[in-house]
């Protein structure tokens, strides 16, 4: 377990140095965000108020060329029914960036598959013109030499590419043959181009899910990351929820008049039993400590793994989540939300910051302070799970 703590510390330290060196104008805002998370939240979270979001995720599209199991963009399956006409345009995204640029949030471009947007580079270019940190998540299926050149040229800060495991397993999880080869080839293309141009842009993360029944797949990610010479590895535990969560969440929403109806992760039967062995996980931790050439980040920061993989156990009231206070999610149609499919406004209904503390979102925040919602069951996107 010492490896776990060391990797977390090393990873955070490296990111902080990167931000200070490349974006010194962020220092006052990093300090303010630290103050908010350590002090402000403790005393004022019960009011449901937040000064501003430090992270803004723009879902630039819901379209995707993959069909991944357990994907949050595929919960529910309206991804397949989403069409390009519903997406906010480049000029509307620019207006969003103009409005929020003064308080220096991190801008995270996500989807769907963002590279399906023909104006993606124009979006990145505009974010960087405003001197904001810009991150992108992609399945890398379209990450060719031309795109790699543009990402480097426009100084994208962070790029995250997900690999689930060895080729056969990855392709099965992504629902597309050849997905692994395309992703690996794209990351290799970008990594080599960075090296040729002696640049740190973008900082490349290889992200992966640790599946309880295939913990050994995570070793493959370590070896692959070493061979591709990426900058860091990010491991998350499988996010999942039992079928009954749908019913429980609806009851919760009806009773509390807040919350969304979209739990994140892979749906499993209520009595499903994962084939998880702590010993295999410990062996993986040891292997990663000995073999990894780069920092490793673990999204789940607890040690109660057997309880984590028990669908009958709910998170307890001490499962803290800062996401509703720190993170704003902008949907492709302009809706403003945080998680669970819950929306509290729209970019077409006035100032984003005024809506950021409207009554609807404050009720959501105050409810979340008291306890996790059923839809929070195994969400690790900002939540510190405890059992």
PDB file of C-alpha atoms in Angstrom, residues 59 61-68 70-84 86-87 111-113 116 139 262 331-332:
ATOM      1  CA  UNK A  59     -19.139  17.523 -24.107  1.00  0.00           C
ATOM      2  CA  UNK A  61     -20.461  15.825 -29.052  1.00  0.00           C
ATOM      3  CA  UNK A  62     -22.419  12.767 -28.015  1.00  0.00           C
ATOM      4  CA  UNK A  63     -21.635  11.026 -31.285  1.00  0.00           C
ATOM      5  CA  UNK A  64     -19.237   8.104 -31.007  1.00  0.00           C
ATOM      6  CA  UNK A  65     -17.773   5.525 -33.374  1.00  0.00           C
ATOM      7  CA  UNK A  66     -17.397   2.947 -30.588  1.00  0.00           C
ATOM      8  CA  UNK A  67     -19.897   0.979 -28.489  1.00  0.00           C
ATOM      9  CA  UNK A  68     -18.129   0.601 -25.160  1.00  0.00           C
ATOM     10  CA  UNK A  70     -20.276   0.667 -19.222  1.00  0.00           C
ATOM     11  CA  UNK A  71     -19.493   3.983 -20.907  1.00  0.00           C
ATOM     12  CA  UNK A  72     -20.977   6.990 -19.106  1.00  0.00           C
ATOM     13  CA  UNK A  73     -21.743   8.560 -22.497  1.00  0.00           C
ATOM     14  CA  UNK A  74     -23.854   5.512 -23.262  1.00  0.00           C
ATOM     15  CA  UNK A  75     -25.977   5.779 -20.099  1.00  0.00           C
ATOM     16  CA  UNK A  76     -28.715   5.742 -21.190  1.00  0.00           C
ATOM     17  CA  UNK A  77     -28.276   4.847 -24.847  1.00  0.00           C
ATOM     18  CA  UNK A  78     -29.281   8.243 -26.209  1.00  0.00           C
ATOM     19  CA  UNK A  79     -25.772   8.473 -27.654  1.00  0.00           C
ATOM     20  CA  UNK A  80     -27.065   6.460 -30.586  1.00  0.00           C
ATOM     21  CA  UNK A  81     -30.015   8.816 -31.053  1.00  0.00           C
ATOM     22  CA  UNK A  82     -27.961  11.994 -30.858  1.00  0.00           C
ATOM     23  CA  UNK A  83     -27.390  13.867 -34.075  1.00  0.00           C
ATOM     24  CA  UNK A  84     -24.983  16.579 -35.131  1.00  0.00           C
ATOM     25  CA  UNK A  86     -28.207  19.271 -31.697  1.00  0.00           C
ATOM     26  CA  UNK A  87     -24.576  20.187 -31.018  1.00  0.00           C
ATOM     27  CA  UNK A 111     -17.708  13.306 -25.636  1.00  0.00           C
ATOM     28  CA  UNK A 112     -18.807  11.002 -27.218  1.00  0.00           C
ATOM     29  CA  UNK A 113     -15.711  11.003 -29.347  1.00  0.00           C
ATOM     30  CA  UNK A 116     -15.539  13.431 -34.726  1.00  0.00           C
ATOM     31  CA  UNK A 139     -10.415   6.802 -28.028  1.00  0.00           C
ATOM     32  CA  UNK A 262     -28.467   8.259 -15.171  1.00  0.00           C
ATOM     33  CA  UNK A 331     -23.840  19.130 -22.673  1.00  0.00           C
ATOM     34  CA  UNK A 332     -23.714  19.166 -26.488  1.00  0.00           C
TER      35      UNK A 332
END
